[in-house]
Coordinates of N, CA, C and O in Angstrom, one line a residue:
M598 N 0.8 -1.2 0.0 CA 0.0 0.0 0.0 C 0.9 1.3 0.0 O 0.5 2.2 -0.6
N599 N 2.0 1.2 0.7 CA 2.9 2.3 0.8 C 3.5 2.6 -0.6 O 3.6 3.8 -0.9
K600 N 3.8 1.6 -1.4 CA 4.4 1.8 -2.7 C 3.3 2.4 -3.7 O 3.6 3.3 -4.5
M601 N 2.1 2.0 -3.5 CA 1.0 2.5 -4.3 C 0.8 4.0 -4.0 O 0.5 4.8 -4.9
Y602 N 0.8 4.3 -2.8 CA 0.6 5.7 -2.3 C 1.7 6.6 -2.9 O 1.5 7.7 -3.4
L603 N 3.0 6.1 -2.9 CA 4.1 6.8 -3.4 C 3.9 7.0 -5.0 O 4.2 8.1 -5.5
K604 N 3.5 6.0 -5.7 CA 3.3 6.1 -7.1 C 2.2 7.1 -7.4 O 2.4 7.9 -8.4
M605 N 1.1 7.1 -6.7 CA 0.0 8.0 -7.0 C 0.5 9.4 -6.7 O 0.1 10.4 -7.4
T606 N 1.2 9.6 -5.6 CA 1.7 10.9 -5.3 C 2.7 11.4 -6.4 O 2.6 12.6 -6.8
A607 N 3.5 10.6 -6.8 CA 4.5 10.9 -7.9 C 3.7 11.3 -9.2 O 4.1 12.3 -9.9
I608 N 2.7 10.5 -9.5 CA 1.9 10.8 -10.7 C 1.2 12.2 -10.6 O 1.2 13.0 -11.5
M609 N 0.6 12.4 -9.4 CA -0.1 13.7 -9.2 C 0.9 14.9 -9.3 O 0.6 15.9 -9.9
M610 N 2.0 14.7 -8.7 CA 3.0 15.8 -8.7 C 3.5 16.0 -10.1 O 3.7 17.2 -10.6
A611 N 3.8 15.0 -10.9 CA 4.2 15.1 -12.3 C 3.1 15.8 -13.1 O 3.4 16.6 -13.9
S612 N 1.9 15.5 -12.8 CA 0.7 16.1 -13.5 C 0.7 17.6 -13.3 O 0.5 18.4 -14.2
V613 N 0.9 18.0 -12.0 CA 0.9 19.4 -11.6 C 2.0 20.1 -12.4 O 1.8 21.2 -12.9
F614 N 3.2 19.5 -12.4 CA 4.3 20.2 -13.0 C 4.3 20.2 -14.5 O 4.7 21.1 -15.1
L615 N 3.7 19.2 -15.1 CA 3.6 19.1 -16.6 C 2.4 19.8 -17.2 O 2.5 20.4 -18.2
F616 N 1.3 19.6 -16.6 CA 0.0 20.0 -17.2 C -0.6 21.3 -16.7 O -1.6 21.7 -17.2
S617 N 0.0 22.0 -15.7 CA -0.6 23.2 -15.2 C -0.3 24.4 -16.2 O 0.8 24.4 -16.8
S618 N -1.2 25.2 -16.4 CA -1.0 26.4 -17.3 C -1.6 27.6 -16.5 O -2.8 27.8 -16.6
C619 N -0.8 28.3 -15.9 CA -1.3 29.3 -14.9 C -2.2 30.4 -15.6 O -3.2 30.7 -15.1
A620 N -1.7 31.0 -16.7 CA -2.5 32.1 -17.3 C -3.8 31.6 -17.8 O -4.8 32.3 -17.7
S621 N -3.9 30.4 -18.3 CA -5.2 29.9 -18.8 C -6.2 29.6 -17.7 O -7.4 29.7 -17.9
I622 N -5.7 29.3 -16.5 CA -6.5 29.0 -15.4 C -7.0 30.3 -14.7 O -8.1 30.5 -14.4
V623 N -6.0 31.1 -14.4 CA -6.3 32.3 -13.6 C -6.8 33.5 -14.5 O -7.6 34.3 -14.1
S624 N -6.3 33.6 -15.7 CA -6.6 34.8 -16.5 C -7.6 34.4 -17.6 O -8.3 33.4 -17.4
K625 N -7.7 35.1 -18.7 CA -8.6 34.8 -19.7 C -8.0 35.0 -21.1 O -7.0 35.7 -21.2
S626 N -8.7 34.6 -22.1 CA -8.1 34.8 -23.5 C -8.9 35.7 -24.3 O -8.5 36.1 -25.4
T627 N -10.1 36.2 -23.8 CA -10.8 37.3 -24.4 C -11.1 38.3 -23.4 O -11.4 38.0 -22.2
Y628 N -11.1 39.6 -23.8 CA -11.4 40.7 -22.9 C -12.4 41.6 -23.4 O -12.5 41.9 -24.6
P629 N -13.3 42.1 -22.5 CA -14.3 43.1 -23.0 C -13.7 44.5 -23.1 O -12.8 44.9 -22.2
L630 N -14.0 45.2 -24.1 CA -13.5 46.6 -24.3 C -14.8 47.5 -24.4 O -15.6 47.3 -25.2
S631 N -14.9 48.4 -23.4 CA -16.0 49.3 -23.4 C -15.6 50.6 -24.2 O -14.5 51.2 -23.9
I632 N -16.5 51.0 -25.1 CA -16.1 52.1 -26.0 C -17.2 53.1 -25.9 O -18.4 52.8 -26.0
N633 N -16.8 54.4 -25.7 CA -17.7 55.5 -25.6 C -17.1 56.7 -26.3 O -15.9 56.7 -26.5
S634 N -17.9 57.7 -26.7 CA -17.3 58.8 -27.4 C -18.2 60.1 -27.1 O -19.3 60.0 -26.7
S635 N -17.6 61.2 -27.4 CA -18.3 62.5 -27.4 C -18.0 63.1 -28.7 O -16.8 63.3 -29.0
P636 N -18.9 63.3 -29.6 CA -20.4 63.1 -29.4 C -20.7 61.6 -29.4 O -20.0 60.8 -29.9
S637 N -21.8 61.3 -28.7 CA -22.2 59.9 -28.7 C -22.8 59.5 -30.0 O -23.0 60.3 -30.9
N638 N -23.0 58.2 -30.2 CA -23.5 57.6 -31.4 C -22.6 57.7 -32.6 O -23.0 57.8 -33.7
A639 N -21.3 57.8 -32.3 CA -20.3 57.9 -33.3 C -20.1 56.5 -33.9 O -20.3 55.5 -33.2
K640 N -19.8 56.4 -35.2 CA -19.6 55.1 -35.8 C -18.2 54.6 -35.4 O -17.2 55.3 -35.3
V641 N -18.2 53.3 -35.0 CA -16.9 52.6 -34.5 C -16.6 51.4 -35.4 O -17.5 50.6 -35.7
S642 N -15.4 51.4 -35.9 CA -14.9 50.2 -36.7 C -13.7 49.7 -36.0 O -12.8 50.5 -35.7
I643 N -13.6 48.4 -35.8 CA -12.4 47.8 -35.2 C -11.8 46.8 -36.2 O -12.5 46.0 -36.7
T644 N -10.5 47.0 -36.5 CA -9.8 46.1 -37.4 C -8.7 45.4 -36.6 O -8.1 46.0 -35.7
D645 N -8.4 44.2 -37.0 CA -7.3 43.5 -36.4 C -6.0 43.8 -37.1 O -5.9 44.7 -38.0
K646 N -4.8 43.2 -36.7 CA -3.6 43.6 -37.2 C -3.4 43.2 -38.7 O -2.5 43.7 -39.3
K647 N -4.2 42.4 -39.2 CA -4.2 42.0 -40.6 C -5.1 42.9 -41.5 O -5.2 42.8 -42.7
G648 N -5.8 43.9 -40.8 CA -6.7 44.8 -41.5 C -8.1 44.3 -41.7 O -8.9 45.0 -42.3
K649 N -8.4 43.2 -41.1 CA -9.8 42.6 -41.2 C -10.7 43.3 -40.2 O -10.4 43.4 -39.0
E650 N -11.8 43.8 -40.7 CA -12.8 44.4 -39.8 C -13.5 43.3 -39.0 O -14.1 42.4 -39.5
I651 N -13.4 43.5 -37.6 CA -14.0 42.5 -36.8 C -15.3 43.1 -36.1 O -16.0 42.3 -35.4
Y652 N -15.5 44.4 -36.1 CA -16.6 45.0 -35.5 C -17.0 46.3 -36.2 O -16.1 47.1 -36.6
L653 N -18.3 46.5 -36.4 CA -18.8 47.8 -36.9 C -20.1 48.1 -36.2 O -21.0 47.3 -36.1
G654 N -20.1 49.3 -35.6 CA -21.3 49.7 -34.8 C -21.2 51.1 -34.4 O -20.4 51.9 -34.9
N655 N -21.9 51.5 -33.3 CA -22.0 52.9 -32.8 C -21.7 52.9 -31.3 O -21.9 51.9 -30.7
T656 N -21.2 54.0 -30.9 CA -21.0 54.2 -29.4 C -22.3 54.5 -28.7 O -23.2 55.1 -29.4
P657 N -22.5 54.1 -27.5 CA -21.6 53.3 -26.7 C -21.7 51.8 -27.1 O -22.7 51.4 -27.6
A658 N -20.6 51.1 -26.9 CA -20.5 49.7 -27.2 C -19.6 48.9 -26.3 O -18.7 49.6 -25.7
T659 N -19.8 47.7 -26.2 CA -18.9 46.8 -25.5 C -18.6 45.6 -26.5 O -19.5 45.0 -27.0
V660 N -17.3 45.4 -26.7 CA -16.9 44.4 -27.7 C -15.9 43.4 -27.0 O -15.0 43.9 -26.2
K661 N -16.0 42.1 -27.2 CA -15.0 41.2 -26.7 C -13.9 41.0 -27.7 O -14.2 40.7 -28.9
L662 N -12.7 41.2 -27.3 CA -11.5 41.0 -28.2 C -10.7 39.9 -27.7 O -10.4 39.7 -26.5
K663 N -10.2 39.1 -28.7 CA -9.3 38.0 -28.4 C -7.9 38.6 -28.1 O -7.4 39.5 -28.7
A664 N -7.3 38.0 -27.1 CA -5.9 38.4 -26.7 C -4.8 37.9 -27.6 O -3.8 38.6 -27.8
G665 N -5.0 36.8 -28.1 CA -4.0 36.2 -29.0 C -4.3 36.3 -30.4 O -5.5 36.4 -30.8
A666 N -3.3 36.3 -31.3 CA -3.4 36.4 -32.7 C -2.7 35.2 -33.4 O -2.1 35.4 -34.5
G667 N -2.6 34.1 -32.7 CA -1.8 33.0 -33.2 C -0.9 32.5 -32.1 O -0.7 33.1 -31.1
F668 N -0.2 31.5 -32.4 CA 0.8 30.8 -31.4 C 1.9 31.8 -31.1 O 2.6 32.3 -31.9
F669 N 2.0 32.2 -29.8 CA 3.0 33.1 -29.3 C 2.9 34.5 -29.9 O 3.8 35.3 -29.9
S670 N 1.7 34.9 -30.4 CA 1.5 36.2 -31.1 C 0.4 36.9 -30.4 O -0.8 36.4 -30.3
K671 N 0.7 38.2 -29.9 CA -0.4 38.9 -29.3 C -1.2 39.7 -30.3 O -0.8 40.0 -31.4
A672 N -2.5 39.9 -29.9 CA -3.4 40.6 -30.8 C -3.1 42.1 -30.7 O -2.6 42.7 -29.8
E673 N -3.5 42.8 -31.8 CA -3.4 44.3 -31.9 C -4.6 44.7 -32.7 O -5.0 44.1 -33.7
Y674 N -5.2 45.8 -32.3 CA -6.4 46.3 -33.0 C -6.3 47.8 -33.2 O -5.6 48.5 -32.5
Q675 N -7.1 48.3 -34.2 CA -7.3 49.7 -34.4 C -8.7 50.0 -34.3 O -9.6 49.4 -35.0
V676 N -9.1 51.0 -33.4 CA -10.5 51.4 -33.2 C -10.6 52.8 -33.9 O -9.9 53.7 -33.6
K677 N -11.5 52.8 -34.9 CA -11.7 54.1 -35.7 C -13.0 54.7 -35.3 O -14.0 54.0 -35.5
F678 N -13.0 55.9 -34.9 CA -14.2 56.7 -34.6 C -14.5 57.6 -35.7 O -13.5 58.3 -36.2
S679 N -15.7 57.8 -36.1 CA -16.1 58.8 -37.1 C -17.5 59.2 -36.9 O -18.4 58.5 -36.4
S680 N -17.7 60.5 -37.1 CA -19.0 61.2 -37.0 C -19.1 62.4 -37.9 O -18.1 63.1 -38.0
P681 N -20.2 62.6 -38.5 CA -20.3 63.7 -39.5 C -20.0 65.1 -38.8 O -20.4 65.3 -37.6
G682 N -19.1 65.9 -39.4 CA -18.7 67.2 -38.9 C -17.5 67.1 -37.9 O -17.1 68.1 -37.3
Y683 N -17.0 65.9 -37.7 CA -15.9 65.7 -36.8 C -14.7 64.9 -37.5 O -15.0 64.2 -38.5
D684 N -13.5 65.2 -37.1 CA -12.4 64.5 -37.7 C -12.4 63.0 -37.2 O -12.7 62.8 -36.0
D685 N -12.0 62.1 -38.1 CA -11.9 60.7 -37.7 C -10.7 60.6 -36.6 O -9.8 61.4 -36.6
K686 N -10.9 59.6 -35.8 CA -9.8 59.4 -34.8 C -9.6 57.9 -34.7 O -10.5 57.1 -34.7
I687 N -8.3 57.5 -34.7 CA -7.9 56.1 -34.7 C -7.1 55.9 -33.4 O -6.2 56.6 -33.1
V688 N -7.5 54.9 -32.6 CA -6.9 54.5 -31.3 C -6.4 53.1 -31.4 O -7.2 52.2 -31.7
P689 N -5.1 52.9 -31.1 CA -4.6 51.5 -31.1 C -5.0 50.8 -29.8 O -5.0 51.4 -28.7
I690 N -5.3 49.5 -29.9 CA -5.5 48.6 -28.7 C -4.4 47.6 -28.7 O -4.3 46.8 -29.7
T691 N -3.7 47.5 -27.6 CA -2.6 46.5 -27.6 C -2.7 45.7 -26.4 O -3.4 46.0 -25.4
F692 N -2.0 44.6 -26.4 CA -1.9 43.6 -25.3 C -0.5 43.5 -24.9 O 0.5 43.7 -25.6
K693 N -0.3 43.2 -23.6 CA 1.0 42.9 -23.0 C 1.0 41.6 -22.4 O 0.0 40.9 -22.2
L694 N 2.2 41.1 -22.0 CA 2.4 39.8 -21.4 C 1.7 39.8 -20.0 O 1.9 40.7 -19.2
D695 N 0.9 38.8 -19.8 CA 0.2 38.6 -18.5 C 1.1 38.1 -17.5 O 1.8 37.1 -17.7
G696 N 1.2 38.7 -16.3 CA 2.0 38.2 -15.2 C 1.8 36.8 -14.8 O 2.7 36.1 -14.3
W697 N 0.5 36.3 -15.0 CA 0.2 35.0 -14.6 C 0.9 33.9 -15.5 O 1.0 32.8 -15.1
Y698 N 1.3 34.4 -16.6 CA 2.0 33.4 -17.5 C 3.3 32.9 -16.8 O 3.7 31.8 -17.0
F699 N 3.9 33.8 -16.0 CA 5.1 33.3 -15.3 C 4.8 32.4 -14.1 O 5.7 31.8 -13.6
G700 N 3.6 32.3 -13.8 CA 3.2 31.3 -12.8 C 3.5 29.9 -13.2 O 3.7 29.0 -12.4
N701 N 3.6 29.7 -14.5 CA 4.0 28.4 -15.0 C 5.4 28.0 -14.5 O 5.7 26.9 -14.3
L702 N 6.3 29.0 -14.4 CA 7.7 28.8 -13.9 C 7.6 28.3 -12.4 O 8.3 27.3 -12.0
L703 N 6.8 28.9 -11.6 CA 6.7 28.5 -10.2 C 6.0 27.2 -10.0 O 6.4 26.4 -9.1
L704 N 5.0 26.9 -10.8 CA 4.3 25.6 -10.7 C 4.9 24.5 -11.6 O 4.5 23.4 -11.6
G705 N 5.9 24.9 -12.4 CA 6.5 23.9 -13.3 C 5.7 23.5 -14.5 O 5.9 22.4 -15.0
G706 N 4.8 24.3 -14.9 CA 3.9 24.0 -16.0 C 4.5 24.1 -17.4 O 4.3 25.1 -18.0
V707 N 5.3 23.1 -17.7 CA 6.1 23.2 -19.0 C 5.1 23.2 -20.2 O 5.2 24.1 -21.1
L708 N 4.1 22.4 -20.2 CA 3.1 22.4 -21.3 C 2.3 23.7 -21.3 O 2.0 24.3 -22.3
G709 N 2.0 24.2 -20.1 CA 1.3 25.5 -20.0 C 2.1 26.6 -20.5 O 1.5 27.5 -21.2
M710 N 3.4 26.7 -20.3 CA 4.2 27.8 -20.7 C 4.5 27.7 -22.2 O 4.6 28.7 -22.9
L711 N 4.7 26.5 -22.7 CA 5.1 26.3 -24.1 C 4.0 26.0 -25.1 O 4.2 26.2 -26.3
I712 N 2.9 25.5 -24.6 CA 1.8 25.1 -25.6 C 0.5 25.8 -25.2 O -0.1 26.5 -26.0
I713 N 0.0 25.5 -24.0 CA -1.4 25.9 -23.7 C -1.6 27.4 -23.7 O -2.5 27.9 -24.4
D714 N -0.9 28.1 -22.9 CA -1.1 29.6 -22.8 C -0.8 30.3 -24.1 O -1.5 31.2 -24.5
P715 N 0.3 29.9 -24.8 CA 0.5 30.6 -26.1 C -0.6 30.2 -27.2 O -0.9 31.1 -28.0
A716 N -1.1 29.0 -27.1 CA -2.1 28.6 -28.1 C -3.5 29.3 -27.8 O -4.2 29.7 -28.7
T717 N -3.8 29.4 -26.5 CA -5.1 30.0 -26.2 C -5.1 31.5 -26.2 O -6.1 32.2 -26.2
G718 N -3.9 32.1 -26.1 CA -3.8 33.6 -26.1 C -3.9 34.1 -24.6 O -3.8 35.3 -24.4
A719 N -4.0 33.2 -23.7 CA -4.1 33.6 -22.3 C -2.8 34.2 -21.7 O -2.8 34.7 -20.6
M720 N -1.7 34.1 -22.5 CA -0.5 34.7 -22.0 C -0.5 36.2 -22.2 O 0.5 36.9 -21.7
W721 N -1.5 36.7 -22.9 CA -1.6 38.2 -23.1 C -2.7 38.8 -22.4 O -3.8 38.1 -22.2
K722 N -2.6 40.0 -22.0 CA -3.6 40.8 -21.2 C -3.8 42.1 -21.9 O -2.8 42.8 -22.3
I723 N -5.0 42.6 -22.0 CA -5.3 43.9 -22.6 C -4.8 45.0 -21.8 O -4.8 44.9 -20.6
E724 N -4.3 46.0 -22.4 CA -3.6 47.2 -21.7 C -4.7 48.1 -21.2 O -4.5 48.8 -20.2
T725 N -5.8 48.3 -21.9 CA -6.8 49.2 -21.5 C -8.2 48.6 -21.7 O -8.4 47.9 -22.8
E726 N -9.1 48.7 -20.8 CA -10.4 48.0 -20.9 C -11.5 49.1 -21.2 O -12.6 48.7 -21.5
F727 N -11.1 50.4 -21.3 CA -12.1 51.4 -21.5 C -11.6 52.4 -22.5 O -10.4 52.9 -22.4
L728 N -12.4 52.8 -23.5 CA -12.0 53.9 -24.4 C -13.1 54.9 -24.3 O -14.3 54.6 -24.4
N729 N -12.8 56.1 -24.0 CA -13.7 57.2 -23.9 C -13.1 58.4 -24.7 O -12.3 59.2 -24.1
E730 N -13.4 58.5 -26.0 CA -12.7 59.4 -26.8 C -13.6 60.6 -27.2 O -14.8 60.5 -27.4
T731 N -12.9 61.8 -27.2 CA -13.6 63.0 -27.6 C -13.1 63.4 -29.0 O -11.9 63.5 -29.3
L732 N -14.1 63.5 -30.0 CA -13.7 63.8 -31.3 C -13.6 65.3 -31.5 O -14.4 66.0 -30.9
S733 N -12.7 65.7 -32.4 CA -12.5 67.1 -32.6 C -13.4 67.6 -33.8 O -13.6 66.8 -34.8
K734 N -14.0 68.8 -33.7 CA -14.7 69.3 -34.8 C -13.9 69.4 -36.0 O -12.7 69.7 -35.9
S735 N -14.5 69.1 -37.2 CA -13.7 69.0 -38.4 C -13.2 70.4 -38.8 O -13.9 71.4 -38.6
T736 N -11.9 70.5 -39.2 CA -11.3 71.8 -39.5 C -11.2 71.8 -41.1 O -10.4 72.7 -41.5
A737 N -11.8 70.9 -41.8 CA -11.7 71.0 -43.2 C -12.2 72.3 -43.7 O -13.3 72.8 -43.4
S738 N -11.4 72.9 -44.6 CA -11.8 74.2 -45.1 C -13.0 74.1 -46.1 O -13.0 73.2 -46.9
I739 N -13.9 75.0 -45.9 CA -15.0 75.1 -46.8 C -14.7 76.0 -48.0 O -14.2 77.1 -47.8
A740 N -15.0 75.5 -49.2 CA -14.7 76.3 -50.3 C -15.4 77.7 -50.3 O -16.6 77.7 -49.9
P741 N -14.8 78.8 -50.7 CA -15.5 80.0 -50.6 C -16.6 80.0 -51.7 O -16.5 79.4 -52.7
E742 N -17.7 80.7 -51.3 CA -18.9 80.7 -52.1 C -18.9 82.0 -53.0 O -18.6 83.1 -52.5
M743 N -19.2 81.8 -54.2 CA -19.3 83.0 -55.1 C -20.8 83.3 -55.3 O -21.5 82.4 -55.7
K744 N -21.1 84.5 -55.0 CA -22.5 84.9 -55.1 C -22.6 86.1 -56.0 O -21.9 87.1 -55.8
I745 N -23.5 86.0 -56.9 CA -23.7 87.2 -57.8 C -24.9 88.0 -57.2 O -26.0 87.5 -57.0
M746 N -24.6 89.3 -57.1 CA -25.6 90.2 -56.5 C -25.8 91.4 -57.4 O -25.0 91.8 -58.2
N747 N -27.0 91.9 -57.3 CA -27.4 93.1 -58.0 C -26.7 94.3 -57.3 O -26.5 94.3 -56.0
I748 N -26.3 95.3 -58.0 CA -25.6 96.5 -57.4 C -26.4 97.1 -56.3 O -25.9 97.7 -55.4
N749 N -27.7 97.0 -56.5 CA -28.6 97.7 -55.5 C -28.7 96.9 -54.2 O -29.2 97.4 -53.2
E750 N -28.3 95.6 -54.2 CA -28.3 94.7 -53.0 C -27.1 94.9 -52.1 O -27.0 94.4 -51.0
I751 N -26.0 95.5 -52.7 CA -24.8 95.6 -52.0 C -24.8 96.8 -51.0 O -25.3 97.9 -51.3
P752 N -24.3 96.6 -49.7 CA -24.3 97.6 -48.8 C -23.5 98.8 -49.2 O -22.5 98.6 -50.0
E753 N -23.8 100.0 -48.8 CA -23.1 101.2 -49.3 C -21.6 101.2 -48.9 O -20.8 101.6 -49.7
N754 N -21.2 100.7 -47.8 CA -19.8 100.7 -47.4 C -19.0 99.7 -48.2 O -17.8 99.7 -48.2
W755 N -19.6 98.8 -49.0 CA -18.9 97.9 -49.9 C -18.6 98.5 -51.2 O -17.6 98.2 -51.9
K756 N -19.4 99.5 -51.6 CA -19.3 100.0 -53.0 C -18.0 100.7 -53.3 O -17.6 100.7 -54.4
N757 N -17.3 101.3 -52.3 CA -16.1 101.9 -52.6 C -14.9 100.9 -52.8 O -13.8 101.3 -53.2
H758 N -15.2 99.6 -52.5 CA -14.2 98.6 -52.8 C -14.4 97.9 -54.1 O -13.6 97.0 -54.4
L759 N -15.4 98.2 -54.8 CA -15.8 97.5 -56.0 C -14.8 97.9 -57.1 O -14.3 99.0 -57.2
V760 N -14.5 96.9 -58.0 CA -13.7 97.2 -59.2 C -14.5 96.9 -60.4 O -15.1 95.8 -60.5
R761 N -14.5 97.8 -61.4 CA -15.3 97.6 -62.6 C -14.5 96.6 -63.5 O -13.4 96.7 -63.7
V762 N -15.3 95.6 -64.0 CA -14.8 94.6 -64.9 C -15.6 94.7 -66.2 O -16.8 94.7 -66.2
N763 N -14.9 94.9 -67.3 CA -15.5 95.0 -68.6 C -15.4 93.8 -69.5 O -14.6 93.2 -69.7

């Protein structure tokens, strides 16, 4: 019975050291991003680092974003705000290495560190969970308007600046 107990203990310890994946257990592989803007109801487009649009909607919105973009590759996104009469604004969303990923070193999770966490994206953590952007009024120049007026419609103080064209 003593040998059986030792074998079971050894198997359990080996399982803990080989199969634990700290970030996958403690952290997550998708994160919610809350998006708001001033003015509200601005159009929002989110593209991934390959340029593929993954979301299109209006503010306010909450979108779930994947942390990983492939094996050992973190996700990157561009959030584009647009509203009539305002300049477009693009805000990058980036991910950083999750501290729980290094828990694999402490618990000896070789598979967690080299396979599970990198494959699930759980080794990455979103840097910001809230976007609240203020859009700037558009400064695009408006083309000057040419208006033809009758000489009798022109104010008296303008008449001394007129130039005769034949």
